[in-house]
Amino acid sequence: MVAALTKLRSAFLGSVLFGAIFTVAPAMAGSWSEGAPIGEARAFGAAAAQGETIYVAGGAGLKEPVADFAAYDVLGDIWRPLPTMPIGRQGFGMATALDGGVYVAGGYAGEDFDTPSSELWRYDMANAVWVRMADMPAGRARHGMASLDGKLYVVGGEGPNASRVFVYDTFQAAWSELGADLPAPRKDLGVVAAAGNIYALGGRTGNGVTAQVHMLDVAAGRWRQGTALPSPRADAAVGVVAGNIHLAGGRSNDPMRTFSEHYVLDASGGGWRTAEPLPLPRLGAASAGSGGAFVIVGGSGGAGVFSLFTTSDVVDIYKP
């Protein structure tokens, strides 16, 4: 716990340097508590939930991405180490699917930060092994990935034709490309599935950080404009709890700041509401909704070059 507090304090100082802290009165009930730390500070990894378990993988290291993989029991507040990924990676997409697998796609692997990976890996829970699946149509990193009705949707990021949406059918074990491109291409965005739609939340465009929200109607195969975020955000934590989309933390680009604000959108209709902010500002955290809670793991308190030196192992849990 001492180590966790020390890292958290470092994150706090990094955030203050960039003027990241301001207060917003909560507009909905709920509060944060601290869970068992993951054990090693990390940022720019990913998480995905299945039932009351959250799987967390990868992240940036000082020299190269890490390959760690672990499961967090939300109700028991216990971490369980699992077999590491075949290679360390950061800036990748991660999701669980109806076939019971945990999937990771793309990202930057090893020390190669110039070429986004096209690899797709599946963690076979029954046999506790990683299995390489069919590669994506092209390399992609700093994207988001969400699962809906047995399909994985890879949205945004950087790489060849990054506005294209890749779709992986987990039952057919095959990729296709959606006919409708993401209307406003960006990276470092949040991507979630809710109410039968795939949401693309915020992110970084060529002109800076955006507040845009787009919704992919999966049945119709087309995008439409959603309710914009209250403020532009990139590298924010996102998750879905009881049909509500949560977005917390993240950063701006000009000026470069890290935030603690927490916004909630009812996917069935309505606008964004403010909720209790994070205890401290955070960007690049792994996150997911599970067990009736929004769980945020690790991340960095400082933006830009400070992000690697203000990483945290803290787990924050929000319960509405």
PDB file of C-alpha atoms in Angstrom:
ATOM      1  CA  MET A   1       0.000   0.000   0.000  1.00  0.00           C
ATOM      2  CA  VAL A   2       2.888   2.382   0.760  1.00  0.00           C
ATOM      3  CA  ALA A   3       4.278   1.805  -2.723  1.00  0.00           C
ATOM      4  CA  ALA A   4       0.870   2.453  -4.235  1.00  0.00           C
ATOM      5  CA  LEU A   5       0.475   5.714  -2.316  1.00  0.00           C
ATOM      6  CA  THR A   6       3.947   6.810  -3.331  1.00  0.00           C
ATOM      7  CA  LYS A   7       3.163   6.249  -7.005  1.00  0.00           C
ATOM      8  CA  LEU A   8      -0.178   7.971  -6.588  1.00  0.00           C
ATOM      9  CA  ARG A   9       1.532  10.957  -4.955  1.00  0.00           C
ATOM     10  CA  SER A  10       3.900  11.150  -7.913  1.00  0.00           C
ATOM     11  CA  ALA A  11       0.941  11.134 -10.272  1.00  0.00           C
ATOM     12  CA  PHE A  12      -0.634  13.960  -8.253  1.00  0.00           C
ATOM     13  CA  LEU A  13       2.482  16.120  -8.501  1.00  0.00           C
ATOM     14  CA  GLY A  14       2.766  15.503 -12.227  1.00  0.00           C
ATOM     15  CA  SER A  15      -0.828  16.602 -12.669  1.00  0.00           C
ATOM     16  CA  VAL A  16      -0.438  19.760 -10.630  1.00  0.00           C
ATOM     17  CA  LEU A  17       2.462  20.776 -12.847  1.00  0.00           C
ATOM     18  CA  PHE A  18       0.041  20.906 -15.741  1.00  0.00           C
ATOM     19  CA  GLY A  19      -2.809  22.604 -13.859  1.00  0.00           C
ATOM     20  CA  ALA A  20      -5.044  19.571 -14.260  1.00  0.00           C
ATOM     21  CA  ILE A  21      -7.172  19.743 -11.126  1.00  0.00           C
ATOM     22  CA  PHE A  22     -10.508  21.532 -10.920  1.00  0.00           C
ATOM     23  CA  THR A  23     -13.743  20.622  -9.160  1.00  0.00           C
ATOM     24  CA  VAL A  24     -17.125  19.721 -10.622  1.00  0.00           C
ATOM     25  CA  ALA A  25     -20.111  19.179  -8.327  1.00  0.00           C
ATOM     26  CA  PRO A  26     -21.463  15.645  -8.777  1.00  0.00           C
ATOM     27  CA  ALA A  27     -24.876  15.463 -10.471  1.00  0.00           C
ATOM     28  CA  MET A  28     -25.500  11.774  -9.756  1.00  0.00           C
ATOM     29  CA  ALA A  29     -25.021   9.503  -6.758  1.00  0.00           C
ATOM     30  CA  GLY A  30     -21.979   7.268  -6.441  1.00  0.00           C
ATOM     31  CA  SER A  31     -18.512   7.188  -4.928  1.00  0.00           C
ATOM     32  CA  TRP A  32     -14.960   5.922  -5.481  1.00  0.00           C
ATOM     33  CA  SER A  33     -13.056   3.456  -3.331  1.00  0.00           C
ATOM     34  CA  GLU A  34      -9.588   1.976  -3.698  1.00  0.00           C
ATOM     35  CA  GLY A  35      -9.098  -1.675  -4.610  1.00  0.00           C
ATOM     36  CA  ALA A  36      -6.082  -3.939  -4.275  1.00  0.00           C
ATOM     37  CA  PRO A  37      -3.219  -2.487  -6.383  1.00  0.00           C
ATOM     38  CA  ILE A  38      -2.168  -4.431  -9.449  1.00  0.00           C
ATOM     39  CA  GLY A  39       1.409  -4.625  -8.134  1.00  0.00           C
ATOM     40  CA  GLU A  40       3.375  -3.006 -10.936  1.00  0.00           C
ATOM     41  CA  ALA A  41       2.798   0.546 -12.127  1.00  0.00           C
ATOM     42  CA  ARG A  42       1.642   0.752 -15.731  1.00  0.00           C
ATOM     43  CA  ALA A  43      -0.109   2.921 -18.326  1.00  0.00           C
ATOM     44  CA  PHE A  44      -1.356   2.483 -21.905  1.00  0.00           C
ATOM     45  CA  GLY A  45      -2.332  -1.136 -21.350  1.00  0.00           C
ATOM     46  CA  ALA A  46      -5.900  -2.389 -21.776  1.00  0.00           C
ATOM     47  CA  ALA A  47      -8.658  -4.182 -19.904  1.00  0.00           C
ATOM     48  CA  ALA A  48     -11.795  -6.194 -20.683  1.00  0.00           C
ATOM     49  CA  ALA A  49     -14.494  -7.664 -18.470  1.00  0.00           C
ATOM     50  CA  GLN A  50     -16.249 -10.981 -18.374  1.00  0.00           C
ATOM     51  CA  GLY A  51     -18.827 -11.363 -15.644  1.00  0.00           C
ATOM     52  CA  GLU A  52     -17.324 -10.168 -12.388  1.00  0.00           C
ATOM     53  CA  THR A  53     -13.726 -10.531 -13.584  1.00  0.00           C
ATOM     54  CA  ILE A  54     -11.605  -7.879 -15.291  1.00  0.00           C
ATOM     55  CA  TYR A  55      -8.615  -8.946 -17.376  1.00  0.00           C
ATOM     56  CA  VAL A  56      -5.735  -6.478 -17.639  1.00  0.00           C
ATOM     57  CA  ALA A  57      -2.804  -6.802 -20.034  1.00  0.00           C
ATOM     58  CA  GLY A  58       0.295  -5.007 -21.264  1.00  0.00           C
ATOM     59  CA  GLY A  59       1.279  -1.390 -20.982  1.00  0.00           C
ATOM     60  CA  ALA A  60       4.263   0.861 -21.487  1.00  0.00           C
ATOM     61  CA  GLY A  61       7.582   0.082 -19.809  1.00  0.00           C
ATOM     62  CA  LEU A  62      10.595   2.350 -19.468  1.00  0.00           C
ATOM     63  CA  LYS A  63      12.401   0.462 -22.250  1.00  0.00           C
ATOM     64  CA  GLU A  64       9.734  -1.605 -23.991  1.00  0.00           C
ATOM     65  CA  PRO A  65       6.081  -2.627 -23.521  1.00  0.00           C
ATOM     66  CA  VAL A  66       5.305  -5.204 -20.831  1.00  0.00           C
ATOM     67  CA  ALA A  67       3.635  -8.575 -21.445  1.00  0.00           C
ATOM     68  CA  ASP A  68       1.945  -9.013 -18.049  1.00  0.00           C
ATOM     69  CA  PHE A  69      -1.565 -10.465 -17.937  1.00  0.00           C
ATOM     70  CA  ALA A  70      -3.731 -10.733 -14.833  1.00  0.00           C
ATOM     71  CA  ALA A  71      -7.327 -11.206 -13.701  1.00  0.00           C
ATOM     72  CA  TYR A  72      -9.044  -9.062 -11.066  1.00  0.00           C
ATOM     73  CA  ASP A  73     -11.993 -10.422  -9.070  1.00  0.00           C
ATOM     74  CA  VAL A  74     -14.093  -7.294  -8.578  1.00  0.00           C
ATOM     75  CA  LEU A  75     -16.203  -8.678  -5.727  1.00  0.00           C
ATOM     76  CA  GLY A  76     -13.324 -10.426  -3.937  1.00  0.00           C
ATOM     77  CA  ASP A  77     -10.811  -7.603  -4.554  1.00  0.00           C
ATOM     78  CA  ILE A  78      -8.146 -10.173  -5.486  1.00  0.00           C
ATOM     79  CA  TRP A  79      -5.614 -10.268  -8.331  1.00  0.00           C
ATOM     80  CA  ARG A  80      -4.605 -13.521 -10.028  1.00  0.00           C
ATOM     81  CA  PRO A  81      -1.567 -13.668 -12.349  1.00  0.00           C
ATOM     82  CA  LEU A  82      -2.092 -15.415 -15.691  1.00  0.00           C
ATOM     83  CA  PRO A  83       0.279 -16.550 -18.466  1.00  0.00           C
ATOM     84  CA  THR A  84       1.958 -13.525 -20.027  1.00  0.00           C
ATOM     85  CA  MET A  85       1.220 -12.437 -23.575  1.00  0.00           C
ATOM     86  CA  PRO A  86       3.645 -13.811 -26.180  1.00  0.00           C
ATOM     87  CA  ILE A  87       5.190 -10.339 -26.516  1.00  0.00           C
ATOM     88  CA  GLY A  88       4.830  -7.076 -24.646  1.00  0.00           C
ATOM     89  CA  ARG A  89       2.596  -4.471 -26.234  1.00  0.00           C
ATOM     90  CA  GLN A  90       0.994  -1.095 -25.632  1.00  0.00           C
ATOM     91  CA  GLY A  91      -1.670   0.949 -27.397  1.00  0.00           C
ATOM     92  CA  PHE A  92      -3.649  -2.167 -28.361  1.00  0.00           C
ATOM     93  CA  GLY A  93      -7.312  -3.143 -28.285  1.00  0.00           C
ATOM     94  CA  MET A  94      -8.726  -5.716 -25.890  1.00  0.00           C
ATOM     95  CA  ALA A  95     -12.142  -7.349 -25.527  1.00  0.00           C
ATOM     96  CA  THR A  96     -13.882 -10.502 -24.345  1.00  0.00           C
ATOM     97  CA  ALA A  97     -16.348 -12.339 -26.579  1.00  0.00           C
ATOM     98  CA  LEU A  98     -19.252 -14.780 -26.426  1.00  0.00           C
ATOM     99  CA  ASP A  99     -16.892 -17.683 -27.180  1.00  0.00           C
ATOM    100  CA  GLY A 100     -15.301 -17.139 -23.753  1.00  0.00           C
ATOM    101  CA  GLY A 101     -11.990 -15.859 -25.112  1.00  0.00           C
ATOM    102  CA  VAL A 102     -10.003 -12.745 -24.257  1.00  0.00           C
ATOM    103  CA  TYR A 103      -8.734 -11.030 -27.400  1.00  0.00           C
ATOM    104  CA  VAL A 104      -5.923  -8.508 -27.905  1.00  0.00           C
ATOM    105  CA  ALA A 105      -5.405  -6.837 -31.273  1.00  0.00           C
ATOM    106  CA  GLY A 106      -2.693  -4.638 -32.760  1.00  0.00           C
ATOM    107  CA  GLY A 107      -0.716  -2.098 -30.770  1.00  0.00           C
ATOM    108  CA  TYR A 108       3.004  -1.506 -30.644  1.00  0.00           C
ATOM    109  CA  ALA A 109       4.924  -4.665 -29.802  1.00  0.00           C
ATOM    110  CA  GLY A 110       8.414  -5.051 -28.421  1.00  0.00           C
ATOM    111  CA  GLU A 111      10.650  -2.110 -29.232  1.00  0.00           C
ATOM    112  CA  ASP A 112       9.035  -1.413 -32.607  1.00  0.00           C
ATOM    113  CA  PHE A 113       7.136   1.850 -32.156  1.00  0.00           C
ATOM    114  CA  ASP A 114       7.127   2.672 -35.864  1.00  0.00           C
ATOM    115  CA  THR A 115       5.011  -0.177 -37.224  1.00  0.00           C
ATOM    116  CA  PRO A 116       1.577  -0.905 -35.722  1.00  0.00           C
ATOM    117  CA  SER A 117       1.007  -4.636 -35.295  1.00  0.00           C
ATOM    118  CA  SER A 118      -1.732  -6.454 -37.215  1.00  0.00           C
ATOM    119  CA  GLU A 119      -1.682  -9.477 -34.894  1.00  0.00           C
ATOM    120  CA  LEU A 120      -4.738 -10.847 -33.116  1.00  0.00           C
ATOM    121  CA  TRP A 121      -4.258 -13.133 -30.120  1.00  0.00           C
ATOM    122  CA  ARG A 122      -6.849 -15.065 -28.133  1.00  0.00           C
ATOM    123  CA  TYR A 123      -6.364 -16.247 -24.573  1.00  0.00           C
ATOM    124  CA  ASP A 124      -7.906 -19.694 -24.214  1.00  0.00           C
ATOM    125  CA  MET A 125      -9.145 -19.793 -20.626  1.00  0.00           C
ATOM    126  CA  ALA A 126      -9.815 -23.527 -20.599  1.00  0.00           C
ATOM    127  CA  ASN A 127      -6.222 -24.398 -21.512  1.00  0.00           C
ATOM    128  CA  ALA A 128      -4.517 -21.261 -20.126  1.00  0.00           C
ATOM    129  CA  VAL A 129      -2.648 -20.560 -23.372  1.00  0.00           C
ATOM    130  CA  TRP A 130      -2.422 -17.751 -25.916  1.00  0.00           C
ATOM    131  CA  VAL A 131      -3.346 -18.695 -29.501  1.00  0.00           C
ATOM    132  CA  ARG A 132      -2.581 -16.551 -32.528  1.00  0.00           C
ATOM    133  CA  MET A 133      -5.609 -15.947 -34.729  1.00  0.00           C
ATOM    134  CA  ALA A 134      -5.937 -14.421 -38.209  1.00  0.00           C
ATOM    135  CA  ASP A 135      -4.180 -11.059 -38.577  1.00  0.00           C
ATOM    136  CA  MET A 136      -6.176  -7.862 -39.034  1.00  0.00           C
ATOM    137  CA  PRO A 137      -6.411  -6.535 -42.612  1.00  0.00           C
ATOM    138  CA  ALA A 138      -3.745  -3.944 -41.665  1.00  0.00           C
ATOM    139  CA  GLY A 139      -1.706  -2.867 -38.661  1.00  0.00           C
ATOM    140  CA  ARG A 140      -3.421  -0.675 -36.085  1.00  0.00           C
ATOM    141  CA  ALA A 141      -2.371   0.967 -32.799  1.00  0.00           C
ATOM    142  CA  ARG A 142      -3.803   3.509 -30.341  1.00  0.00           C
ATOM    143  CA  HIS A 143      -7.276   2.333 -31.327  1.00  0.00           C
ATOM    144  CA  GLY A 144     -10.233   0.976 -29.401  1.00  0.00           C
ATOM    145  CA  MET A 145     -11.930  -2.417 -29.633  1.00  0.00           C
ATOM    146  CA  ALA A 146     -15.352  -3.496 -28.417  1.00  0.00           C
ATOM    147  CA  SER A 147     -17.314  -6.746 -28.588  1.00  0.00           C
ATOM    148  CA  LEU A 148     -20.950  -7.049 -29.592  1.00  0.00           C
ATOM    149  CA  ASP A 149     -22.924 -10.193 -30.473  1.00  0.00           C
ATOM    150  CA  GLY A 150     -19.862 -12.337 -31.100  1.00  0.00           C
ATOM    151  CA  LYS A 151     -18.023  -9.767 -33.202  1.00  0.00           C
ATOM    152  CA  LEU A 152     -15.042  -7.555 -32.395  1.00  0.00           C
ATOM    153  CA  TYR A 153     -15.019  -3.994 -33.749  1.00  0.00           C
ATOM    154  CA  VAL A 154     -11.658  -2.249 -34.172  1.00  0.00           C
ATOM    155  CA  VAL A 155     -12.229   1.508 -34.371  1.00  0.00           C
ATOM    156  CA  GLY A 156      -9.879   4.465 -34.888  1.00  0.00           C
ATOM    157  CA  GLY A 157      -6.169   4.508 -34.132  1.00  0.00           C
ATOM    158  CA  GLU A 158      -3.197   4.924 -36.419  1.00  0.00           C
ATOM    159  CA  GLY A 159      -1.977   2.767 -39.290  1.00  0.00           C
ATOM    160  CA  PRO A 160      -2.855   2.303 -42.981  1.00  0.00           C
ATOM    161  CA  ASN A 161      -6.404   3.498 -43.738  1.00  0.00           C
ATOM    162  CA  ALA A 162      -7.065   4.109 -40.046  1.00  0.00           C
ATOM    163  CA  SER A 163     -10.580   5.408 -40.717  1.00  0.00           C
ATOM    164  CA  ARG A 164     -11.613   1.893 -41.766  1.00  0.00           C
ATOM    165  CA  VAL A 165     -13.444  -0.239 -39.203  1.00  0.00           C
ATOM    166  CA  PHE A 166     -12.265  -3.845 -38.951  1.00  0.00           C
ATOM    167  CA  VAL A 167     -14.771  -6.488 -37.823  1.00  0.00           C
ATOM    168  CA  TYR A 168     -13.758  -9.925 -36.557  1.00  0.00           C
ATOM    169  CA  ASP A 169     -16.389 -12.658 -36.400  1.00  0.00           C
ATOM    170  CA  THR A 170     -15.293 -14.855 -33.494  1.00  0.00           C
ATOM    171  CA  PHE A 171     -17.483 -17.760 -34.661  1.00  0.00           C
ATOM    172  CA  GLN A 172     -16.225 -17.702 -38.241  1.00  0.00           C
ATOM    173  CA  ALA A 173     -12.677 -16.730 -37.196  1.00  0.00           C
ATOM    174  CA  ALA A 174     -12.520 -14.245 -40.064  1.00  0.00           C
ATOM    175  CA  TRP A 175     -12.048 -10.498 -40.583  1.00  0.00           C
ATOM    176  CA  SER A 176     -14.069  -8.124 -42.749  1.00  0.00           C
ATOM    177  CA  GLU A 177     -14.132  -4.366 -43.250  1.00  0.00           C
ATOM    178  CA  LEU A 178     -17.185  -2.302 -42.465  1.00  0.00           C
ATOM    179  CA  GLY A 179     -18.553  -0.341 -45.399  1.00  0.00           C
ATOM    180  CA  ALA A 180     -18.888   2.824 -43.314  1.00  0.00           C
ATOM    181  CA  ASP A 181     -15.666   4.542 -42.204  1.00  0.00           C
ATOM    182  CA  LEU A 182     -15.367   6.351 -38.871  1.00  0.00           C
ATOM    183  CA  PRO A 183     -16.631   9.876 -39.774  1.00  0.00           C
ATOM    184  CA  ALA A 184     -13.914  11.732 -37.876  1.00  0.00           C
ATOM    185  CA  PRO A 185     -10.709   9.638 -37.809  1.00  0.00           C
ATOM    186  CA  ARG A 186      -8.789   9.843 -34.531  1.00  0.00           C
ATOM    187  CA  LYS A 187      -6.567   7.915 -32.148  1.00  0.00           C
ATOM    188  CA  ASP A 188      -6.408   7.561 -28.343  1.00  0.00           C
ATOM    189  CA  LEU A 189     -10.213   7.396 -28.279  1.00  0.00           C
ATOM    190  CA  GLY A 190     -12.566   5.412 -26.084  1.00  0.00           C
ATOM    191  CA  VAL A 191     -14.596   2.627 -27.692  1.00  0.00           C
ATOM    192  CA  VAL A 192     -17.449   0.756 -25.972  1.00  0.00           C
ATOM    193  CA  ALA A 193     -20.515  -1.273 -26.902  1.00  0.00           C
ATOM    194  CA  ALA A 194     -23.851  -0.215 -25.408  1.00  0.00           C
ATOM    195  CA  ALA A 195     -27.534  -0.477 -26.370  1.00  0.00           C
ATOM    196  CA  GLY A 196     -26.711  -2.313 -29.594  1.00  0.00           C
ATOM    197  CA  ASN A 197     -24.306   0.397 -30.775  1.00  0.00           C
ATOM    198  CA  ILE A 198     -20.542   0.878 -30.879  1.00  0.00           C
ATOM    199  CA  TYR A 199     -19.520   4.249 -29.437  1.00  0.00           C
ATOM    200  CA  ALA A 200     -16.396   6.211 -30.426  1.00  0.00           C
ATOM    201  CA  LEU A 201     -15.696   8.720 -27.646  1.00  0.00           C
ATOM    202  CA  GLY A 202     -13.342  11.685 -27.928  1.00  0.00           C
ATOM    203  CA  GLY A 203      -9.776  11.051 -29.021  1.00  0.00           C
ATOM    204  CA  ARG A 204      -6.974  12.900 -30.745  1.00  0.00           C
ATOM    205  CA  THR A 205      -7.352  14.197 -34.309  1.00  0.00           C
ATOM    206  CA  GLY A 206      -4.828  15.935 -36.520  1.00  0.00           C
ATOM    207  CA  ASN A 207      -6.053  19.238 -35.095  1.00  0.00           C
ATOM    208  CA  GLY A 208      -5.924  18.338 -31.405  1.00  0.00           C
ATOM    209  CA  VAL A 209      -8.173  16.592 -28.885  1.00  0.00           C
ATOM    210  CA  THR A 210     -11.878  16.319 -29.725  1.00  0.00           C
ATOM    211  CA  ALA A 211     -15.148  16.051 -27.797  1.00  0.00           C
ATOM    212  CA  GLN A 212     -16.908  14.327 -30.700  1.00  0.00           C
ATOM    213  CA  VAL A 213     -18.980  11.200 -30.108  1.00  0.00           C
ATOM    214  CA  HIS A 214     -20.088   8.904 -32.924  1.00  0.00           C
ATOM    215  CA  MET A 215     -22.364   5.875 -32.699  1.00  0.00           C
ATOM    216  CA  LEU A 216     -22.229   2.915 -35.043  1.00  0.00           C
ATOM    217  CA  ASP A 217     -25.645   1.374 -35.566  1.00  0.00           C
ATOM    218  CA  VAL A 218     -24.468  -2.200 -36.067  1.00  0.00           C
ATOM    219  CA  ALA A 219     -27.768  -3.411 -37.523  1.00  0.00           C
ATOM    220  CA  ALA A 220     -27.905  -0.607 -40.110  1.00  0.00           C
ATOM    221  CA  GLY A 221     -24.157  -0.520 -40.689  1.00  0.00           C
ATOM    222  CA  ARG A 222     -23.864   3.261 -40.480  1.00  0.00           C
ATOM    223  CA  TRP A 223     -22.522   5.944 -38.144  1.00  0.00           C
ATOM    224  CA  ARG A 224     -24.414   8.855 -36.658  1.00  0.00           C
ATOM    225  CA  GLN A 225     -23.426  11.802 -34.505  1.00  0.00           C
ATOM    226  CA  GLY A 226     -23.861  11.336 -30.761  1.00  0.00           C
ATOM    227  CA  THR A 227     -24.014  13.815 -27.902  1.00  0.00           C
ATOM    228  CA  ALA A 228     -20.582  15.442 -27.628  1.00  0.00           C
ATOM    229  CA  LEU A 229     -18.542  15.125 -24.447  1.00  0.00           C
ATOM    230  CA  PRO A 230     -18.766  18.105 -22.062  1.00  0.00           C
ATOM    231  CA  SER A 231     -15.074  18.720 -22.778  1.00  0.00           C
ATOM    232  CA  PRO A 232     -12.518  17.332 -25.274  1.00  0.00           C
ATOM    233  CA  ARG A 233     -10.708  14.217 -24.018  1.00  0.00           C
ATOM    234  CA  ALA A 234      -8.127  11.697 -25.227  1.00  0.00           C
ATOM    235  CA  ASP A 235      -6.649   8.675 -23.434  1.00  0.00           C
ATOM    236  CA  ALA A 236      -9.627   8.614 -21.053  1.00  0.00           C
ATOM    237  CA  ALA A 237     -10.850   5.579 -19.109  1.00  0.00           C
ATOM    238  CA  VAL A 238     -14.174   4.184 -20.383  1.00  0.00           C
ATOM    239  CA  GLY A 239     -16.576   1.457 -19.347  1.00  0.00           C
ATOM    240  CA  VAL A 240     -20.251   0.473 -19.298  1.00  0.00           C
ATOM    241  CA  VAL A 241     -22.183  -0.147 -16.078  1.00  0.00           C
ATOM    242  CA  ALA A 242     -25.910  -0.967 -16.078  1.00  0.00           C
ATOM    243  CA  GLY A 243     -26.371   0.542 -19.542  1.00  0.00           C
ATOM    244  CA  ASN A 244     -24.560   3.759 -18.637  1.00  0.00           C
ATOM    245  CA  ILE A 245     -21.340   4.787 -20.384  1.00  0.00           C
ATOM    246  CA  HIS A 246     -18.672   6.115 -18.023  1.00  0.00           C
ATOM    247  CA  LEU A 247     -15.720   8.243 -19.132  1.00  0.00           C
ATOM    248  CA  ALA A 248     -13.176   9.495 -16.602  1.00  0.00           C
ATOM    249  CA  GLY A 249      -9.820  11.236 -16.655  1.00  0.00           C
ATOM    250  CA  GLY A 250      -7.923  11.652 -19.897  1.00  0.00           C
ATOM    251  CA  ARG A 251      -5.975  14.572 -21.267  1.00  0.00           C
ATOM    252  CA  SER A 252      -6.077  17.617 -23.470  1.00  0.00           C
ATOM    253  CA  ASN A 253      -3.379  18.502 -25.971  1.00  0.00           C
ATOM    254  CA  ASP A 254      -3.002  22.277 -26.072  1.00  0.00           C
ATOM    255  CA  PRO A 255      -2.280  22.996 -23.309  1.00  0.00           C
ATOM    256  CA  MET A 256      -1.255  19.489 -22.260  1.00  0.00           C
ATOM    257  CA  ARG A 257      -3.235  18.621 -19.113  1.00  0.00           C
ATOM    258  CA  THR A 258      -4.453  15.544 -17.253  1.00  0.00           C
ATOM    259  CA  PHE A 259      -7.981  15.507 -15.832  1.00  0.00           C
ATOM    260  CA  SER A 260     -10.026  13.859 -13.092  1.00  0.00           C
ATOM    261  CA  GLU A 261     -13.525  14.683 -14.384  1.00  0.00           C
ATOM    262  CA  HIS A 262     -16.006  11.830 -14.650  1.00  0.00           C
ATOM    263  CA  TYR A 263     -18.918  11.911 -17.093  1.00  0.00           C
ATOM    264  CA  VAL A 264     -21.813   9.465 -17.496  1.00  0.00           C
ATOM    265  CA  LEU A 265     -24.135   8.954 -20.475  1.00  0.00           C
ATOM    266  CA  ASP A 266     -27.326   6.888 -20.430  1.00  0.00           C
ATOM    267  CA  ALA A 267     -27.022   4.970 -23.710  1.00  0.00           C
ATOM    268  CA  SER A 268     -30.817   4.677 -23.959  1.00  0.00           C
ATOM    269  CA  GLY A 269     -31.118   8.448 -24.302  1.00  0.00           C
ATOM    270  CA  GLY A 270     -30.288  11.770 -22.690  1.00  0.00           C
ATOM    271  CA  GLY A 271     -27.159  13.836 -22.310  1.00  0.00           C
ATOM    272  CA  TRP A 272     -23.955  13.576 -20.319  1.00  0.00           C
ATOM    273  CA  ARG A 273     -24.028  14.038 -16.560  1.00  0.00           C
ATOM    274  CA  THR A 274     -21.192  14.725 -14.158  1.00  0.00           C
ATOM    275  CA  ALA A 275     -20.377  12.155 -11.485  1.00  0.00           C
ATOM    276  CA  GLU A 276     -17.881  12.042  -8.621  1.00  0.00           C
ATOM    277  CA  PRO A 277     -14.446  12.832 -10.137  1.00  0.00           C
ATOM    278  CA  LEU A 278     -11.464  10.517  -9.847  1.00  0.00           C
ATOM    279  CA  PRO A 279      -9.514  10.880  -6.584  1.00  0.00           C
ATOM    280  CA  LEU A 280      -6.568  12.096  -8.690  1.00  0.00           C
ATOM    281  CA  PRO A 281      -6.162  12.919 -12.409  1.00  0.00           C
ATOM    282  CA  ARG A 282      -5.286  10.013 -14.685  1.00  0.00           C
ATOM    283  CA  LEU A 283      -4.661   9.247 -18.360  1.00  0.00           C
ATOM    284  CA  GLY A 284      -3.885   6.033 -20.224  1.00  0.00           C
ATOM    285  CA  ALA A 285      -5.478   3.778 -17.592  1.00  0.00           C
ATOM    286  CA  ALA A 286      -6.914   0.334 -18.320  1.00  0.00           C
ATOM    287  CA  SER A 287     -10.624   0.275 -17.522  1.00  0.00           C
ATOM    288  CA  ALA A 288     -13.858  -1.694 -17.771  1.00  0.00           C
ATOM    289  CA  GLY A 289     -17.284  -2.045 -16.221  1.00  0.00           C
ATOM    290  CA  SER A 290     -17.824  -5.211 -14.173  1.00  0.00           C
ATOM    291  CA  GLY A 291     -19.788  -6.424 -11.167  1.00  0.00           C
ATOM    292  CA  GLY A 292     -21.887  -3.249 -11.119  1.00  0.00           C
ATOM    293  CA  ALA A 293     -18.762  -1.086 -10.874  1.00  0.00           C
ATOM    294  CA  PHE A 294     -16.531   1.049 -13.108  1.00  0.00           C
ATOM    295  CA  VAL A 295     -12.940  -0.070 -12.493  1.00  0.00           C
ATOM    296  CA  ILE A 296      -9.822   1.902 -13.468  1.00  0.00           C
ATOM    297  CA  VAL A 297      -6.373   0.299 -13.259  1.00  0.00           C
ATOM    298  CA  GLY A 298      -3.058   2.157 -13.328  1.00  0.00           C
ATOM    299  CA  GLY A 299      -2.513   5.053 -15.702  1.00  0.00           C
ATOM    300  CA  SER A 300      -0.353   8.166 -15.458  1.00  0.00           C
ATOM    301  CA  GLY A 301      -0.793  11.427 -13.584  1.00  0.00           C
ATOM    302  CA  GLY A 302       1.393  13.481 -15.912  1.00  0.00           C
ATOM    303  CA  ALA A 303       0.928  14.111 -19.619  1.00  0.00           C
ATOM    304  CA  GLY A 304       3.452  14.083 -22.446  1.00  0.00           C
ATOM    305  CA  VAL A 305       7.008  13.115 -21.473  1.00  0.00           C
ATOM    306  CA  PHE A 306       5.905  12.922 -17.823  1.00  0.00           C
ATOM    307  CA  SER A 307       3.492  10.057 -18.487  1.00  0.00           C
ATOM    308  CA  LEU A 308       6.172   7.340 -18.241  1.00  0.00           C
ATOM    309  CA  PHE A 309       7.479   8.717 -14.943  1.00  0.00           C
ATOM    310  CA  THR A 310       4.144   9.151 -13.151  1.00  0.00           C
ATOM    311  CA  THR A 311       2.608   5.720 -13.713  1.00  0.00           C
ATOM    312  CA  SER A 312       0.505   4.147 -10.985  1.00  0.00           C
ATOM    313  CA  ASP A 313      -0.494   0.683  -9.778  1.00  0.00           C
ATOM    314  CA  VAL A 314      -3.616   2.019  -8.045  1.00  0.00           C
ATOM    315  CA  VAL A 315      -7.062   0.529  -8.686  1.00  0.00           C
ATOM    316  CA  ASP A 316     -10.001   2.930  -8.343  1.00  0.00           C
ATOM    317  CA  ILE A 317     -13.532   1.529  -8.190  1.00  0.00           C
ATOM    318  CA  TYR A 318     -16.658   3.600  -8.758  1.00  0.00           C
ATOM    319  CA  LYS A 319     -20.014   2.243  -7.637  1.00  0.00           C
ATOM    320  CA  PRO A 320     -23.132   4.171  -8.693  1.00  0.00           C
TER     321      PRO A 320
END
